[in-house]
CSV table of C-alpha atoms in Angstrom, one decimal:
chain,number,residue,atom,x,y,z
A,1,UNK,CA,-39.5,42.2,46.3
A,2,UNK,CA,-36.0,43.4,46.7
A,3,UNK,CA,-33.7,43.0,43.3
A,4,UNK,CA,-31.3,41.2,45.1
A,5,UNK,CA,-34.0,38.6,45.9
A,6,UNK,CA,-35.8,39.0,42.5
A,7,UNK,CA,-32.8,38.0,40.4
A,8,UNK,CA,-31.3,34.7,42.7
A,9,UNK,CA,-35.6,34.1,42.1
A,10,UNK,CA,-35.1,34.7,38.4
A,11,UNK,CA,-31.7,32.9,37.7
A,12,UNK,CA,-33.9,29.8,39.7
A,13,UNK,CA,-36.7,29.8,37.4
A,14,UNK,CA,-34.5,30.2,34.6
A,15,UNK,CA,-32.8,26.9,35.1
A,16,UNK,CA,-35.9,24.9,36.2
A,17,UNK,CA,-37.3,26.2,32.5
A,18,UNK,CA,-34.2,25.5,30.9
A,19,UNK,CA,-35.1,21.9,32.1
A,20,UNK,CA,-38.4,21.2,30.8
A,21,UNK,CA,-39.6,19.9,27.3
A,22,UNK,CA,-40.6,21.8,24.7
A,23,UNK,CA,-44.3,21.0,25.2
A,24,UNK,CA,-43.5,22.3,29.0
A,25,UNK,CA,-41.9,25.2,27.4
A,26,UNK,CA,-45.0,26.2,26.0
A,27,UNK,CA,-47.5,25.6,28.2
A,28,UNK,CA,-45.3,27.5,30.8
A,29,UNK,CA,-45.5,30.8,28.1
A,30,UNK,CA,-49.1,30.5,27.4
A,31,UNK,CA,-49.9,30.3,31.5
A,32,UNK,CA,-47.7,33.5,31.8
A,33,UNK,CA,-49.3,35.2,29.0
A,34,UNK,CA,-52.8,34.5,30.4
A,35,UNK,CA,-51.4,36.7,33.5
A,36,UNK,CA,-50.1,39.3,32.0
A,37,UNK,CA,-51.9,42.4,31.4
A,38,UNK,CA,-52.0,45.4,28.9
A,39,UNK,CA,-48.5,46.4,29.7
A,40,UNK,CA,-46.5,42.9,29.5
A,41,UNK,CA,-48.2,42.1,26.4
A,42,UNK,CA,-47.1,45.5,24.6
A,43,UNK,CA,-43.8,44.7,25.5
A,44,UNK,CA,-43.9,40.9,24.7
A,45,UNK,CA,-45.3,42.1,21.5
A,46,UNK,CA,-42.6,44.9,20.9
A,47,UNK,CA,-39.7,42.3,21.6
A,48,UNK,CA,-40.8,39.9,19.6
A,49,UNK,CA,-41.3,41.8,16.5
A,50,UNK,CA,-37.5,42.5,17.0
A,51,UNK,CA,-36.5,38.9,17.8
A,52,UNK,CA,-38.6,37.2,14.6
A,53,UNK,CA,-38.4,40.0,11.5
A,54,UNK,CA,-35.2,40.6,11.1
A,55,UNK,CA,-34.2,42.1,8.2
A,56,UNK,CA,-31.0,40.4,6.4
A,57,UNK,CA,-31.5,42.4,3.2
A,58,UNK,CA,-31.2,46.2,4.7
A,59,UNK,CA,-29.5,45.8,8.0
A,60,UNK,CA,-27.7,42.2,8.9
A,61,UNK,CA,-25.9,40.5,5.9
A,62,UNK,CA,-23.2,42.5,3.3
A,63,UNK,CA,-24.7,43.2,0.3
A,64,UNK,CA,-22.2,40.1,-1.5
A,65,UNK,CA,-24.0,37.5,0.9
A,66,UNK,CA,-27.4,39.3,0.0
A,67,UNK,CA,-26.7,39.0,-4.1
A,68,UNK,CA,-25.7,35.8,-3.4
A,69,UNK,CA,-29.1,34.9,-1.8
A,70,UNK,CA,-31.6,36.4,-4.5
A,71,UNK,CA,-29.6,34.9,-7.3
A,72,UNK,CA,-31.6,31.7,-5.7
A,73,UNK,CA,-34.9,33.5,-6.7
A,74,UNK,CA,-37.0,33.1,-9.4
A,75,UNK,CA,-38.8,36.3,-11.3
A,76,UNK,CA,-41.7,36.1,-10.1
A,77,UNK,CA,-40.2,35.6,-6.3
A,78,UNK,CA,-37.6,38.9,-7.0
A,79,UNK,CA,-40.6,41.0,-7.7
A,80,UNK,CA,-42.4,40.4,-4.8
A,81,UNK,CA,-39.7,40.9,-2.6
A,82,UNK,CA,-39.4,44.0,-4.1
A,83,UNK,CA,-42.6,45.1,-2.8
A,84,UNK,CA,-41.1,44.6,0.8
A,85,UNK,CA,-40.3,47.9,1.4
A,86,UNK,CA,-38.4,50.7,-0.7
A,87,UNK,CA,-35.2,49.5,0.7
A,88,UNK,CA,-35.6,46.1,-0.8
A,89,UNK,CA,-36.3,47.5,-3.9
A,90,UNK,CA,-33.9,49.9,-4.1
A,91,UNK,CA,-31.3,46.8,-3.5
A,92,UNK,CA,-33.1,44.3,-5.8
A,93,UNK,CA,-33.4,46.3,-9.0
A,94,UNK,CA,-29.9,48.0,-8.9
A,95,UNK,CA,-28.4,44.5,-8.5
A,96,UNK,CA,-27.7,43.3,-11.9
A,97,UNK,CA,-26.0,40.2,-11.3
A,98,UNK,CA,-29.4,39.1,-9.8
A,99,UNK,CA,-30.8,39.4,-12.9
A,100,UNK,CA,-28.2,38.0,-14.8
A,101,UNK,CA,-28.8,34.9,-13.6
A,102,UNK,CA,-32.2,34.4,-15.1
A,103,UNK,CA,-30.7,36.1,-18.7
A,104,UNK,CA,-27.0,36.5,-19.3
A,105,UNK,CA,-27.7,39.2,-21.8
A,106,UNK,CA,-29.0,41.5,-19.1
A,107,UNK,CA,-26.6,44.5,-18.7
A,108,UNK,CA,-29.1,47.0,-17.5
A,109,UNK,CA,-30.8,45.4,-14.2
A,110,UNK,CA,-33.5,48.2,-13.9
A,111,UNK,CA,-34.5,48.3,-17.6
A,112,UNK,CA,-34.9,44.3,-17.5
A,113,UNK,CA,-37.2,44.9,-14.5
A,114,UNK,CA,-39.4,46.7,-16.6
A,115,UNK,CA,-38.9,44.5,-19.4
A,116,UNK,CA,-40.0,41.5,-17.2
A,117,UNK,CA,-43.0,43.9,-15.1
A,118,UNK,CA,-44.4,44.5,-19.1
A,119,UNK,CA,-44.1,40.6,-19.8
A,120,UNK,CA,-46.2,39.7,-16.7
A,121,UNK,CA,-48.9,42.2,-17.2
A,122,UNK,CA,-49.4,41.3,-20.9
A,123,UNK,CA,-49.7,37.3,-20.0
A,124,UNK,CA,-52.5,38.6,-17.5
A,125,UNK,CA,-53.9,40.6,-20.9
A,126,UNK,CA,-54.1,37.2,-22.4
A,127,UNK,CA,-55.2,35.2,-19.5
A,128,UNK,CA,-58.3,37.8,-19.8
A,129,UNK,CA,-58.4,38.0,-23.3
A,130,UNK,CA,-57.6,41.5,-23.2
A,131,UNK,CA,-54.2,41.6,-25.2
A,132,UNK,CA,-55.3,42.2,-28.4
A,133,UNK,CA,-57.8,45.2,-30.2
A,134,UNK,CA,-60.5,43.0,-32.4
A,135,UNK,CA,-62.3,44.8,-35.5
A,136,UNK,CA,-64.1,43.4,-38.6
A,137,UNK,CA,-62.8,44.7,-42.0
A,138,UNK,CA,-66.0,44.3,-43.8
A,139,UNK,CA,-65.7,44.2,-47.5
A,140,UNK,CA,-65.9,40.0,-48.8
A,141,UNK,CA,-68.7,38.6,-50.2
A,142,UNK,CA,-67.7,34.5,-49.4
A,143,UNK,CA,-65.1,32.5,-47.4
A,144,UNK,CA,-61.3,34.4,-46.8
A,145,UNK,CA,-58.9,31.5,-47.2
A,146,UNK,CA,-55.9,33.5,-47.4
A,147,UNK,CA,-54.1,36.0,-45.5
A,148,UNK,CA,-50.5,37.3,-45.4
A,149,UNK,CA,-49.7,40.4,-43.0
A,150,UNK,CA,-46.7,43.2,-43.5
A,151,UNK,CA,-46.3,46.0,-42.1
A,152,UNK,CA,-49.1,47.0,-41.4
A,153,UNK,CA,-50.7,46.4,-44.1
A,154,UNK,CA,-52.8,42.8,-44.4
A,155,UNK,CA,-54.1,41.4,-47.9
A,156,UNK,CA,-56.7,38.6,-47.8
A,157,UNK,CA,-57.7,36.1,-50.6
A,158,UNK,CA,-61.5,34.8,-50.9
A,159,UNK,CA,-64.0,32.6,-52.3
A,160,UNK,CA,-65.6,35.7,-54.0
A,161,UNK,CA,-63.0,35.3,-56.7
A,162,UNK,CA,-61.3,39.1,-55.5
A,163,UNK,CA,-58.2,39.6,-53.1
A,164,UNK,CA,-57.8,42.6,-51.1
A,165,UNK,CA,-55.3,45.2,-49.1
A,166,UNK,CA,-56.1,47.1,-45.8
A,167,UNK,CA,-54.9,49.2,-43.6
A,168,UNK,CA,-54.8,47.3,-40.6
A,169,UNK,CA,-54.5,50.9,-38.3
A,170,UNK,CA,-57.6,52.2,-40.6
A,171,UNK,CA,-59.2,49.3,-41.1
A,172,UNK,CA,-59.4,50.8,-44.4
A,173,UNK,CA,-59.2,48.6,-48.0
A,174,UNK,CA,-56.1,50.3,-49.8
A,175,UNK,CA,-56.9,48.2,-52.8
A,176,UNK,CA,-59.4,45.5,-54.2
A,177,UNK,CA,-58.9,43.7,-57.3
A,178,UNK,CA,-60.7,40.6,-58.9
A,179,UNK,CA,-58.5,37.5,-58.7
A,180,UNK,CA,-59.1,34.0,-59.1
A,181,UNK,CA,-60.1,31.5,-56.1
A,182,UNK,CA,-57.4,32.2,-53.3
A,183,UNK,CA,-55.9,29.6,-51.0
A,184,UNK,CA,-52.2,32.0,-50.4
A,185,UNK,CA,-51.4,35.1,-51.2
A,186,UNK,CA,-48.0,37.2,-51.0
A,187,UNK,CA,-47.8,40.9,-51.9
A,188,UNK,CA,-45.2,44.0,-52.1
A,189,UNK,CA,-46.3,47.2,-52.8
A,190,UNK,CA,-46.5,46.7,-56.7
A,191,UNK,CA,-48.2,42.7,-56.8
A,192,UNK,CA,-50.0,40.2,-54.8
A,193,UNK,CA,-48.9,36.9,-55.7
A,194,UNK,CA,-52.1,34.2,-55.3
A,195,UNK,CA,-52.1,30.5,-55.6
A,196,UNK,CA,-55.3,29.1,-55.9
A,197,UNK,CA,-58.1,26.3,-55.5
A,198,UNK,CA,-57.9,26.3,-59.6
A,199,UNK,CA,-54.1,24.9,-59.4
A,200,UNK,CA,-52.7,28.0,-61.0
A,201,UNK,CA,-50.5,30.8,-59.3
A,202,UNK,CA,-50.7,34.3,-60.8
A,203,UNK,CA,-49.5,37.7,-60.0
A,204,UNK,CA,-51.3,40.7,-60.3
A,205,UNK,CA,-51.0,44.7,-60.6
A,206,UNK,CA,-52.5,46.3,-57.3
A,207,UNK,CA,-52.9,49.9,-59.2
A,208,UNK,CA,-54.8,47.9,-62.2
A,209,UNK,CA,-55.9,45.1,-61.1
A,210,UNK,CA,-54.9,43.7,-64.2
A,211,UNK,CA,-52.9,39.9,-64.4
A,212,UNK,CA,-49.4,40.1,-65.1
A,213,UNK,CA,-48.4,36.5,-65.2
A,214,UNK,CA,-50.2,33.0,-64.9
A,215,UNK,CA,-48.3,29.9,-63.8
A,216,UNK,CA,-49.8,27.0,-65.0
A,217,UNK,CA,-48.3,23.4,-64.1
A,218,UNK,CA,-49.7,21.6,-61.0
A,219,UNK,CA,-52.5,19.4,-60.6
A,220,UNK,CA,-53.8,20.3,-56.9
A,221,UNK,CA,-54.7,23.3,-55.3
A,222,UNK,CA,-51.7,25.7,-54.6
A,223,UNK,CA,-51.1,26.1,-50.9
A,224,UNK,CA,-48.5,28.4,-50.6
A,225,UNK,CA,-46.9,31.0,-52.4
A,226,UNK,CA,-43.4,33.2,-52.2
A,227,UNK,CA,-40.9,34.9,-54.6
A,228,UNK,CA,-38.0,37.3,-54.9
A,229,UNK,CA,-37.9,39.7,-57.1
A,230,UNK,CA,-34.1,39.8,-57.0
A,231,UNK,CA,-33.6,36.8,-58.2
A,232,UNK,CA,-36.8,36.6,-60.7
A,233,UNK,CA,-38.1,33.9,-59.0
A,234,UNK,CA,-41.4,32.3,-57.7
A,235,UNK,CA,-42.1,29.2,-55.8
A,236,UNK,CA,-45.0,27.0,-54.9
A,237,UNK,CA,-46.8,24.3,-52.8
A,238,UNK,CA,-49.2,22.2,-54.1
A,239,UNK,CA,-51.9,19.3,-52.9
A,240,UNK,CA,-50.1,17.4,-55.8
A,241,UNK,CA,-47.3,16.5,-53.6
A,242,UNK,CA,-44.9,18.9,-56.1
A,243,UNK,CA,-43.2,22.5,-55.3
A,244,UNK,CA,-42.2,24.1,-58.3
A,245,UNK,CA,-39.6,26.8,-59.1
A,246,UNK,CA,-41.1,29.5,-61.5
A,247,UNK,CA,-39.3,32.4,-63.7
A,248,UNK,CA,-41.4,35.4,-61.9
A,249,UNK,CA,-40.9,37.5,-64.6
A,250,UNK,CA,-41.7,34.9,-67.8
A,251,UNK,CA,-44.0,32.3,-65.9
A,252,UNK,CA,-42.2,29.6,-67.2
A,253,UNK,CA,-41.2,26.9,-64.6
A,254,UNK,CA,-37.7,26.1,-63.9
A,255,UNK,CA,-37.6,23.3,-62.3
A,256,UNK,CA,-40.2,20.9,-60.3
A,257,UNK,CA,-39.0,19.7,-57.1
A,258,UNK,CA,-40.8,15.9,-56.1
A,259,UNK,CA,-40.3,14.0,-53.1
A,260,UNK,CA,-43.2,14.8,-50.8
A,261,UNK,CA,-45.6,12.1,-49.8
A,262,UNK,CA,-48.5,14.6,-48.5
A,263,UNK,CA,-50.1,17.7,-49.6
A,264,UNK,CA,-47.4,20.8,-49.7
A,265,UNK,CA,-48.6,23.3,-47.0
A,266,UNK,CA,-45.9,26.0,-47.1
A,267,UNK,CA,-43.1,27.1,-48.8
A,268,UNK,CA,-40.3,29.6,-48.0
A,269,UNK,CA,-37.4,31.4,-49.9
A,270,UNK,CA,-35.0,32.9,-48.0
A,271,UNK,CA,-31.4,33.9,-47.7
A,272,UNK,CA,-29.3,31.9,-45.2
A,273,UNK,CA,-27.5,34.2,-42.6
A,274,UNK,CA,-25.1,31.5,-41.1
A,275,UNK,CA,-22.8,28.7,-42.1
A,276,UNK,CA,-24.4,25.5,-42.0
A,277,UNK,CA,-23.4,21.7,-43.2
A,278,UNK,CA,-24.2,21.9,-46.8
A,279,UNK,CA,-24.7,26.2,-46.9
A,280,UNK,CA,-22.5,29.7,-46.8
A,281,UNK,CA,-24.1,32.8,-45.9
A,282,UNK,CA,-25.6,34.5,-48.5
A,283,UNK,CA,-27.3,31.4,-50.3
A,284,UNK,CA,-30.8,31.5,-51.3
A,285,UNK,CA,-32.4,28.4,-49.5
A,286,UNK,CA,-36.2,26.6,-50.4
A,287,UNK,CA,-37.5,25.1,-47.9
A,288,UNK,CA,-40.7,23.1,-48.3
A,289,UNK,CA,-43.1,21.4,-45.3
A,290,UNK,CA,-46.2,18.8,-45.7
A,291,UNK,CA,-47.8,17.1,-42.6
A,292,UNK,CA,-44.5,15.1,-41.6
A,293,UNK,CA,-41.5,16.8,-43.2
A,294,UNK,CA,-39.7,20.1,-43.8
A,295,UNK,CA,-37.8,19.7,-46.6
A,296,UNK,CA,-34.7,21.7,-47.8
A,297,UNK,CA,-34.1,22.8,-51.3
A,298,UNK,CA,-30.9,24.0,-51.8
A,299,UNK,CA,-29.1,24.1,-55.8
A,300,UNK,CA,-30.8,20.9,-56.5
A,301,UNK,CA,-30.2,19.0,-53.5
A,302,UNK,CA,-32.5,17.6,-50.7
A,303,UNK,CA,-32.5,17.1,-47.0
A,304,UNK,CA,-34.8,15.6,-45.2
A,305,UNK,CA,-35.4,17.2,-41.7
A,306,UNK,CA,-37.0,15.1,-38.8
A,307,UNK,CA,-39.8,13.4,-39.7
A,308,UNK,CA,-42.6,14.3,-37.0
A,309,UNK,CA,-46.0,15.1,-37.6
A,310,UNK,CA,-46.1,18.8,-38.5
A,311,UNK,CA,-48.8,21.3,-39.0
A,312,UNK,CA,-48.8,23.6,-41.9
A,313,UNK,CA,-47.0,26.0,-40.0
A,314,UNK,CA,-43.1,27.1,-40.9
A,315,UNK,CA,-40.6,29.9,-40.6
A,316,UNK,CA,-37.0,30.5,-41.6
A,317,UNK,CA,-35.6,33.8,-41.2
A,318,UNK,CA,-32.0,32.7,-42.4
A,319,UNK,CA,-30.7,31.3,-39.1
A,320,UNK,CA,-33.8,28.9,-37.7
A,321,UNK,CA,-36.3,26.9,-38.8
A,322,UNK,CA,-39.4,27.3,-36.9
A,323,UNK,CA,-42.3,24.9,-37.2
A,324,UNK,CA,-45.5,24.5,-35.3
A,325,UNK,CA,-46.6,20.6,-34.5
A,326,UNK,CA,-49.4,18.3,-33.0
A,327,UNK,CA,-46.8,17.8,-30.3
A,328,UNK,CA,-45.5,21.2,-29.9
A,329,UNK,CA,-43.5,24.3,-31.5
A,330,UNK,CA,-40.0,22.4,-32.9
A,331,UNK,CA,-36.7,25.0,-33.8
A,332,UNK,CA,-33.7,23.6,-35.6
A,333,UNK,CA,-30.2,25.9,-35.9
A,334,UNK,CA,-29.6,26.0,-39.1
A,335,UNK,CA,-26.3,25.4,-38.9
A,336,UNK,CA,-25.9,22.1,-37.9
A,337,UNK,CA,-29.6,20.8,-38.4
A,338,UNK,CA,-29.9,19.9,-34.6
A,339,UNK,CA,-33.4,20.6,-33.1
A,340,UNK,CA,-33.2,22.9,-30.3
């Protein structure tokens, strides 16, 4: 056939396939293709790789319009189309903005790459129960009740009427003294601190093992126990509804604070680190939680926090108060009391 003739032949078909339905349209390809052999098919297959991957990322949008397109992405997404090709990934992690978007605090794109590759393999460790070395420290003779971690360094409270202190690393017992019944414990380097099934609190000498103080006062088993020695002072949770305010050093109690309608799970002293309603930075704060409140005790005066079913979980590190409940994990600022 004579190219003259070939193309006023081609330009014909071209407009008579122009004019046919879709569904025409591809029955018309699929007859074609059934004629062609080894050679059109290579070339179809060439040309179309061309025609349907294009690349947007490396070769046919500015990187702006690109940025502009990941920011749409979530995480998970990002790191996927990172695995693309070593272009993409080149572009992805260097583009900080991109990951800015998911945490404003990012200033290092790469490094929160990382950050985020770490966070996804160690929820897979958990999904597999493979996050976490187990070991048995072996040395209790009846039920542990109570346990307090620091540092390394973990002291447990049992039945057997003895509290000790391992060496978490070690699994080694540092120390082991003979205590009374423990339901809480606390401990420094010098003391534990132990409330008890007995509805005392006392504080003991790790070197010793000998008492150094006895609290006596509540009618209910002691939940929870913390102090600071700065201020000499000791505070407890009871099952007798009560927290009470203890001189550390004398044993006498200061004050007892009333107003809880369930058993007192936890207690917390702690120095607040922002300016709140009622509270400057720098004041030592008590805050006390039974089954539906948190309250807080601060120079003699009470307020009541939401009243929600809670579990005796809680946590204030001087800026938020963190407390586990039957309906979820609840944070309040501080500041302004307002649950986050």
């Amino acid at each position: 056939v004579e190219r003259k003739d070939f193309e006023t032949w081609l330009d014909n078909i071209s407009v008579t396939f122009l004019s046919l339905t879709d569904l025409q349209k591809n029955e018309t390809l699929d007859h074609l293709i059934s004629l062609s052999g080894a050679v059109q098919l290579r070339h179809l297959s060439n040309n179309l790789e061309t025609l349907l991957k294009r690349d947007f990322l490396k070769l046919l949008l500015p990187l702006e319009l690109s940025f502009y397109l990941l920011k749409w992405l979530d995480p998970q997404t990002l790191l996927t189309c990172c695995l693309v090709s070593k272009q993409w990934n080149k572009v992805i992690s260097a583009c900080t903005e991109v990951w800015q978007t998911i945490d404003d605090s990012v200033q290092d794109a790469l490094h929160w790459k990382k950050v985020y590759l770490k966070a996804i393999l160690r929820m897979k460790q958990l999904e597999d129960h493979e996050a976490f070395e187990t070991s048995s420290l072996i040395g209790h003779s009846a039920r542990v009740y109570a346990l307090y971690y620091k540092d390394g360094l973990l002291c447990t409270g049992s039945d057997d009427l003895s509290a000790k202190l391992w060496d978490v690393s070690t699994g080694q017992c540092v120390y082991g003294i003979q205590t009374h019944t423990c339901a809480a414990v606390k401990f420094d380097e010098q003391k534990p601190v132990t409330g008890s099934f007995d509805n005392t609190v006392a504080c003991w000498e790790w070197s010793s093992g000998a008492r150094t103080q006895h609290f006596r006062g509540h009618t209910g088993v002691v939940f929870s126990v913390d102090y600071n020695d700065e201020l000499d002072i000791l505070v407890s949770g009871s099952a007798d509804f009560t927290v009470k305010v203890w001189a550390l050093s004398a044993g006498t109690c200061l004050n007892t604070l009333t107003g809880h309608t369930e058993w007192v799970t936890k207690v917390v002293l702690q120095k607040c680190k922002v300016k709140s309603l009622l509270h400057s930075p720098g004041d030592y704060i008590l805050l006390s939680a039974d089954k539906y409140e948190i309250k807080i005790w601060p120079i003699g005066r009470e307020i009541n926090c939401k009243s929600i079913c809670l579990q005796p979980r809680l946590h204030f590190d001087g800026k938020y108060i963190v407390c586990s409940s039957a309906l979820g994990l609840y944070q309040w600022d501080f500041a302004s009391y307002d649950i986050l």
